[in-house]
Amino acid sequence: MLEIKGLQSGYGYLQVLWDVSLELNDGEFIVLLGSNGAGKTTTLRTISGVIRPISGEINFLGQSIGGKPGHEISRLGISFITEDLNLFPKMTVYDNLLVGAYSVRDKKKIKETLAYILNLFPRLEERLNQLAGTLSGGERKMLAIGRGLMPNPKLLLVDEPSLGLSPLMTRATFDALRKLNQDGTTILLVEQHLGKALEITNRGYILEQGKVVMEAPTATLLESERVKEVYLGR
Amino acid sequence: MELVDVWNVLAVGLVRGGLYAQMALMLALVLGVMSIISMINGELYMIGAYVSYFAFTLFGLNPILSIACAAVATFLVGALIERGPLSMMRRRAGEDWYLNTFLLTVGLSFFLKNAAMLLWKPTYRGIRWYWEGTVSIGSIGISIDRLVALGIAALTIVALQLFLRNTRLGRAIRAVSQDERGAMLNGININTIYTISFGLACMLGGIAGGSMLSILPASPYMGTTPNNYAWLVVMLAGLGNISGAVVGGFIIGIVESVAFQFFGEGWPNVISFIILIIVLVIKPSGIFGTSVKGVWEQ
């Protein structure tokens, strides 16, 4: 589904990613691990078109998307749930979700997706007419994921969903992501909260200083000395 | 003062208020969506007046069509200005955006004024009326043109609010005004939204200029005063606050009309600006500041 080859990217003169290659197959749930500054968020930003790659290839469903503007990439079926969510704080929850469906013209389809999302996050249904800026941290995260699902994306990029959430909320968010994956959405997750992330994903990549240093099924990653040492502190 | 005068003052105030509200809305829209401190509001108003004038006198179109011509023409001029100089500047400006767009629109304003002077000479081009006659409401008589101008102002204001609140494009405009990256990641082409928003704002000015033609004739420098008033109202109401701009526009219109009646011709401006100074000293965020919810917040 998504194939990245030799990607170099960064901000102006500051190059962050050095020759990163990744591959995601249909229906997979992949986690991207790495310490602060390793380039995880930069990878997602480059895929989603927030920043342009310096060089390298990004292919999505057989089409080269490297360097395309963000709105075009979004319309091709990639939703990016950013770390700071980028909600519209002065619009209602309902309007936020409708903006998510901006590129969908079929009203019936929008209704169906909306029902699916409200079923996935019943809390949002209670808050439907409330301004997004007045939601709690957990609800905001649910709204961001819900909004990202409105265009029925084929690939979901999720950046640090557990950031700033209570353990209970983190669990709920991860459960929702797992359910989404089971329902057929391919997910690329960036996460520091390792234990839980490794439980629900199929495969993981480890980034260090802008380079992929390891790629393995998550079961193997859990056992690996490197992960234990660096991330789990054992 | 007799009761008849009171109604007259109110009627004049409302018509003026409608003009100020439209001009202020124009400004609030570009400020809220694109963060542009725009100084060309008055020139779009001027272009709208000229277009309506020529459509009405030269081509003999009916009044509503003449005003519609002004609306279409000013939308296109606005879209061109956005696509041309403004978007070119967006690619370079970075942190100096506010100051740069301010200077750019001041320059454009001079350019348009002098272009109009060159093309159409400084003569006033007005019409006596769109519709001849007056209607009497209760004890006062008001010309049909004024009534229609007020009606058109009210209609455009309400239509704009409904558009921003309830349509797909309107939601996209609000989304861009609140979080550009969020809007882009949801498939919204921000550049398109900028062009449409700027065009719409310019159209508001054009409609105002067209619909007021029989009251305020077209001339190259006619836009200076409405532009000043747009700024006065927006500062009074609170920057970028759409509903506040409308209410503020009508307040200033009525205040001026009352001042004119009681103190005479030279006083309306003085009193409006005294009110502005007092408001800015006491409550710098404007009368409504954050207490009245703008359309962005709905």
Short mmCIF file of C-alpha atoms in Angstrom, two decimals, chain B:
data_model
loop_
_atom_site.label_atom_id
_atom_site.label_comp_id
_atom_site.label_asym_id
_atom_site.label_seq_id
_atom_site.Cartn_x
_atom_site.Cartn_y
_atom_site.Cartn_z
CA MET B 1 -37.74 67.53 18.44
CA GLU B 2 -40.88 66.15 16.97
CA LEU B 3 -41.66 62.47 16.60
CA VAL B 4 -41.43 62.72 12.82
CA ASP B 5 -37.81 63.83 13.17
CA VAL B 6 -37.01 60.90 15.40
CA TRP B 7 -38.23 58.46 12.78
CA ASN B 8 -36.40 60.32 10.06
CA VAL B 9 -33.16 60.26 12.00
CA LEU B 10 -33.59 56.55 12.60
CA ALA B 11 -34.33 55.82 8.95
CA VAL B 12 -31.26 57.73 7.74
CA GLY B 13 -29.19 56.08 10.46
CA LEU B 14 -30.26 52.60 9.45
CA VAL B 15 -29.42 53.14 5.77
CA ARG B 16 -25.98 54.48 6.70
CA GLY B 17 -25.62 51.67 9.21
CA GLY B 18 -26.30 49.11 6.51
CA LEU B 19 -23.45 50.54 4.44
CA TYR B 20 -21.04 50.61 7.37
CA ALA B 21 -22.02 47.09 8.41
CA GLN B 22 -21.33 45.74 4.92
CA MET B 23 -17.98 47.52 4.75
CA ALA B 24 -17.01 46.32 8.21
CA LEU B 25 -18.05 42.77 7.38
CA MET B 26 -15.82 42.90 4.33
CA LEU B 27 -12.90 43.84 6.51
CA ALA B 28 -13.70 41.35 9.27
CA LEU B 29 -13.83 38.55 6.72
CA VAL B 30 -10.37 39.11 5.22
CA LEU B 31 -8.94 39.81 8.65
CA GLY B 32 -10.49 36.69 10.18
CA VAL B 33 -9.70 34.23 7.41
CA MET B 34 -6.49 35.55 5.85
CA SER B 35 -5.04 37.85 8.55
CA ILE B 36 -4.84 40.69 6.06
CA ILE B 37 -5.03 44.28 7.26
CA SER B 38 -6.82 45.38 4.15
CA MET B 39 -6.91 48.99 2.99
CA ILE B 40 -8.59 48.49 -0.38
CA ASN B 41 -12.13 48.05 0.94
CA GLY B 42 -13.14 51.50 -0.23
CA GLU B 43 -11.80 50.98 -3.74
CA LEU B 44 -13.91 47.87 -4.24
CA TYR B 45 -16.86 49.94 -3.09
CA MET B 46 -15.88 52.53 -5.70
CA ILE B 47 -15.56 49.91 -8.45
CA GLY B 48 -18.98 48.52 -7.50
CA ALA B 49 -20.51 51.98 -7.83
CA TYR B 50 -18.94 52.58 -11.26
CA VAL B 51 -19.95 49.17 -12.59
CA SER B 52 -23.54 49.72 -11.47
CA TYR B 53 -23.51 53.21 -12.92
CA PHE B 54 -22.42 52.04 -16.37
CA ALA B 55 -24.67 48.99 -16.29
CA PHE B 56 -27.64 51.15 -15.39
CA THR B 57 -27.06 54.19 -17.60
CA LEU B 58 -25.06 52.85 -20.55
CA PHE B 59 -26.64 49.43 -20.94
CA GLY B 60 -29.99 50.29 -19.44
CA LEU B 61 -30.09 47.21 -17.24
CA ASN B 62 -32.68 47.11 -14.52
CA PRO B 63 -31.52 48.17 -11.04
CA ILE B 64 -31.23 44.71 -9.51
CA LEU B 65 -29.22 43.44 -12.49
CA SER B 66 -26.98 46.53 -12.31
CA ILE B 67 -26.20 45.80 -8.68
CA ALA B 68 -25.67 42.11 -9.53
CA CYS B 69 -23.14 43.19 -12.18
CA ALA B 70 -21.28 45.12 -9.49
CA ALA B 71 -21.30 42.02 -7.28
CA VAL B 72 -19.89 39.76 -10.00
CA ALA B 73 -17.31 42.31 -11.16
CA THR B 74 -15.98 43.02 -7.66
CA PHE B 75 -15.82 39.30 -6.86
CA LEU B 76 -13.65 38.81 -9.95
CA VAL B 77 -11.45 41.83 -9.17
CA GLY B 78 -11.01 40.50 -5.62
CA ALA B 79 -10.17 37.01 -6.85
CA LEU B 80 -7.63 38.49 -9.29
CA ILE B 81 -5.97 40.57 -6.58
CA GLU B 82 -5.73 37.49 -4.36
CA ARG B 83 -4.41 35.21 -7.11
CA GLY B 84 -1.93 37.83 -8.25
CA PRO B 85 -0.09 40.08 -5.79
CA LEU B 86 -1.40 38.58 -2.53
CA SER B 87 -0.59 34.97 -3.28
CA MET B 88 2.80 35.98 -4.68
CA MET B 89 3.46 37.75 -1.42
CA ARG B 90 2.25 34.80 0.65
CA ARG B 91 5.05 32.67 -0.73
CA ARG B 92 7.69 35.11 0.49
CA ALA B 93 6.34 37.18 3.35
CA GLY B 94 6.66 34.79 6.31
CA GLU B 95 6.59 36.67 9.59
CA ASP B 96 6.13 40.10 8.03
CA TRP B 97 2.77 39.12 6.59
CA TYR B 98 0.70 41.72 8.46
CA LEU B 99 2.86 44.69 7.61
CA ASN B 100 3.51 43.54 4.04
CA THR B 101 -0.13 42.99 3.18
CA PHE B 102 -1.01 46.31 4.80
CA LEU B 103 1.50 48.13 2.61
CA LEU B 104 0.52 46.16 -0.45
CA THR B 105 -3.18 46.97 -0.06
CA VAL B 106 -2.39 50.64 0.59
CA GLY B 107 -0.44 50.65 -2.67
CA LEU B 108 -3.22 48.90 -4.54
CA SER B 109 -5.68 51.39 -3.11
CA PHE B 110 -3.69 54.32 -4.57
CA PHE B 111 -3.32 52.47 -7.84
CA LEU B 112 -7.05 51.81 -8.18
CA LYS B 113 -8.01 55.36 -7.18
CA ASN B 114 -5.72 56.88 -9.76
CA ALA B 115 -6.68 54.36 -12.41
CA ALA B 116 -10.29 55.42 -11.87
CA MET B 117 -9.24 59.07 -12.07
CA LEU B 118 -7.46 58.43 -15.36
CA LEU B 119 -10.31 56.44 -16.87
CA TRP B 120 -13.32 58.31 -15.68
CA LYS B 121 -12.09 61.79 -14.63
CA PRO B 122 -12.95 63.30 -11.28
CA THR B 123 -16.56 64.07 -12.18
CA TYR B 124 -19.32 62.67 -10.05
CA ARG B 125 -21.35 60.06 -11.84
CA GLY B 126 -24.61 59.51 -10.08
CA ILE B 127 -28.14 58.65 -10.92
CA ARG B 128 -31.22 60.37 -9.63
CA TRP B 129 -32.92 57.15 -8.68
CA TYR B 130 -33.15 53.46 -9.37
CA TRP B 131 -36.82 53.53 -8.50
CA GLU B 132 -38.62 56.82 -8.52
CA GLY B 133 -40.75 57.80 -5.56
CA THR B 134 -41.06 57.47 -1.84
CA VAL B 135 -43.09 55.33 0.45
CA SER B 136 -44.54 56.59 3.66
CA ILE B 137 -44.20 54.49 6.74
CA GLY B 138 -46.37 55.91 9.51
CA SER B 139 -45.69 59.62 9.50
CA ILE B 140 -42.43 59.73 7.52
CA GLY B 141 -41.60 59.43 3.87
CA ILE B 142 -38.53 57.49 2.77
CA SER B 143 -37.33 57.07 -0.79
CA ILE B 144 -37.68 53.60 -2.27
CA ASP B 145 -33.97 53.60 -3.14
CA ARG B 146 -32.95 54.02 0.48
CA LEU B 147 -35.33 51.31 1.56
CA VAL B 148 -34.02 48.93 -1.08
CA ALA B 149 -30.41 49.75 -0.18
CA LEU B 150 -31.15 48.89 3.43
CA GLY B 151 -32.96 45.72 2.38
CA ILE B 152 -30.04 44.60 0.20
CA ALA B 153 -27.58 45.29 3.01
CA ALA B 154 -29.65 43.23 5.43
CA LEU B 155 -30.06 40.45 2.90
CA THR B 156 -26.34 40.18 2.07
CA ILE B 157 -25.43 40.18 5.75
CA VAL B 158 -27.90 37.42 6.60
CA ALA B 159 -27.00 35.44 3.49
CA LEU B 160 -23.30 35.59 4.34
CA GLN B 161 -23.91 34.34 7.87
CA LEU B 162 -26.08 31.46 6.63
CA PHE B 163 -23.50 30.61 3.99
CA LEU B 164 -20.65 30.50 6.52
CA ARG B 165 -22.66 28.48 9.00
CA ASN B 166 -24.49 25.94 6.90
CA THR B 167 -22.68 25.16 3.68
CA ARG B 168 -19.75 22.91 2.91
CA LEU B 169 -17.74 25.80 1.52
CA GLY B 170 -18.71 28.06 4.43
CA ARG B 171 -17.50 25.48 6.93
CA ALA B 172 -14.27 25.16 4.97
CA ILE B 173 -13.74 28.94 5.20
CA ARG B 174 -14.28 28.85 8.96
CA ALA B 175 -11.98 25.83 9.22
CA VAL B 176 -9.17 27.68 7.41
CA SER B 177 -9.66 30.69 9.69
CA GLN B 178 -9.24 28.50 12.78
CA ASP B 179 -6.53 26.01 11.83
CA GLU B 180 -4.90 26.05 8.43
CA ARG B 181 -2.93 22.85 8.83
CA GLY B 182 -6.03 21.04 10.12
CA ALA B 183 -7.98 22.30 7.11
CA MET B 184 -5.30 21.20 4.67
CA LEU B 185 -5.06 17.73 6.20
CA ASN B 186 -8.81 17.35 5.69
CA GLY B 187 -8.50 17.84 1.95
CA ILE B 188 -9.22 21.57 1.80
CA ASN B 189 -7.19 23.48 -0.76
CA ILE B 190 -6.25 26.53 1.30
CA ASN B 191 -5.34 28.66 -1.71
CA THR B 192 -8.79 28.15 -3.23
CA ILE B 193 -10.42 29.13 0.06
CA TYR B 194 -8.28 32.29 0.21
CA THR B 195 -9.32 33.28 -3.29
CA ILE B 196 -13.01 32.67 -2.60
CA SER B 197 -12.94 34.48 0.76
CA PHE B 198 -11.18 37.51 -0.66
CA GLY B 199 -13.53 37.57 -3.63
CA LEU B 200 -16.56 37.33 -1.35
CA ALA B 201 -15.32 40.14 0.86
CA CYS B 202 -14.73 42.36 -2.17
CA MET B 203 -18.19 41.46 -3.42
CA LEU B 204 -19.69 42.82 -0.20
CA GLY B 205 -18.05 46.18 -0.90
CA GLY B 206 -19.19 46.09 -4.51
CA ILE B 207 -22.79 45.41 -3.56
CA ALA B 208 -22.68 48.28 -1.08
CA GLY B 209 -21.31 50.65 -3.72
CA GLY B 210 -23.87 49.57 -6.29
CA SER B 211 -26.89 49.69 -4.06
CA MET B 212 -26.04 53.16 -2.68
CA LEU B 213 -25.42 54.69 -6.11
CA SER B 214 -28.40 57.05 -6.15
CA ILE B 215 -27.50 58.28 -2.66
CA LEU B 216 -23.71 58.48 -3.04
CA PRO B 217 -22.58 59.04 -6.66
CA ALA B 218 -19.54 57.29 -8.13
CA SER B 219 -16.23 59.18 -8.09
CA PRO B 220 -12.59 58.05 -7.87
CA TYR B 221 -12.09 59.02 -4.22
CA MET B 222 -15.50 58.01 -2.92
CA GLY B 223 -14.07 54.94 -1.18
CA THR B 224 -11.85 56.74 1.32
CA THR B 225 -14.60 57.56 3.80
CA PRO B 226 -16.30 54.14 3.79
CA ASN B 227 -12.88 52.51 4.26
CA ASN B 228 -12.21 54.70 7.29
CA TYR B 229 -15.61 53.84 8.66
CA ALA B 230 -15.08 50.13 8.09
CA TRP B 231 -11.96 50.38 10.22
CA LEU B 232 -13.70 52.49 12.84
CA VAL B 233 -16.51 49.96 13.16
CA VAL B 234 -14.21 46.96 13.24
CA MET B 235 -12.02 48.52 15.91
CA LEU B 236 -15.09 49.50 17.85
CA ALA B 237 -16.61 46.03 17.63
CA GLY B 238 -13.46 43.97 18.15
CA LEU B 239 -11.11 42.73 15.42
CA GLY B 240 -12.35 39.93 13.22
CA ASN B 241 -15.66 39.67 15.07
CA ILE B 242 -18.30 39.20 12.36
CA SER B 243 -21.52 39.65 14.32
CA GLY B 244 -19.96 42.53 16.23
CA ALA B 245 -19.08 44.24 12.96
CA VAL B 246 -22.72 44.17 11.90
CA VAL B 247 -24.07 45.51 15.18
CA GLY B 248 -21.26 48.09 15.32
CA GLY B 249 -22.04 49.25 11.80
CA PHE B 250 -25.64 50.00 12.67
CA ILE B 251 -24.70 51.67 15.96
CA ILE B 252 -22.31 54.05 14.19
CA GLY B 253 -24.86 54.73 11.46
CA ILE B 254 -27.47 55.79 13.98
CA VAL B 255 -25.03 57.75 16.13
CA GLU B 256 -23.99 59.75 13.06
CA SER B 257 -27.52 60.40 12.03
CA VAL B 258 -28.40 61.63 15.52
CA ALA B 259 -25.26 63.79 15.66
CA PHE B 260 -26.11 65.30 12.30
CA GLN B 261 -29.61 66.18 13.47
CA PHE B 262 -28.58 67.71 16.79
CA PHE B 263 -25.19 69.29 16.14
CA GLY B 264 -25.10 69.84 12.39
CA GLU B 265 -23.09 68.81 9.42
CA GLY B 266 -19.53 68.91 10.75
CA TRP B 267 -20.13 66.77 13.80
CA PRO B 268 -20.94 63.15 12.87
CA ASN B 269 -17.29 62.22 12.20
CA VAL B 270 -16.07 63.99 15.32
CA ILE B 271 -18.51 62.20 17.54
CA SER B 272 -17.89 58.75 16.01
CA PHE B 273 -14.17 59.08 16.50
CA ILE B 274 -14.57 60.41 20.03
CA ILE B 275 -16.59 57.28 20.80
CA LEU B 276 -13.87 55.14 19.23
CA ILE B 277 -11.16 56.81 21.34
CA ILE B 278 -13.18 56.37 24.52
CA VAL B 279 -13.84 52.69 23.75
CA LEU B 280 -10.19 52.03 22.94
CA VAL B 281 -9.08 53.65 26.18
CA ILE B 282 -11.61 51.85 28.36
CA LYS B 283 -11.82 48.49 26.58
CA PRO B 284 -9.04 48.06 24.01
CA SER B 285 -10.44 44.75 22.72
CA GLY B 286 -13.52 46.57 21.40
CA ILE B 287 -17.05 46.81 22.72
CA PHE B 288 -17.84 43.18 22.09
CA GLY B 289 -14.29 41.94 22.41
CA THR B 290 -14.77 38.31 23.14
CA SER B 291 -18.18 38.49 24.82
CA VAL B 292 -20.24 38.37 21.64
CA LYS B 293 -19.72 35.22 19.65
CA GLY B 294 -18.64 35.81 16.09
CA VAL B 295 -19.67 33.49 13.32
CA TRP B 296 -16.29 31.76 13.64
CA GLU B 297 -17.38 30.55 17.01
CA GLN B 298 -20.60 28.93 15.96
#
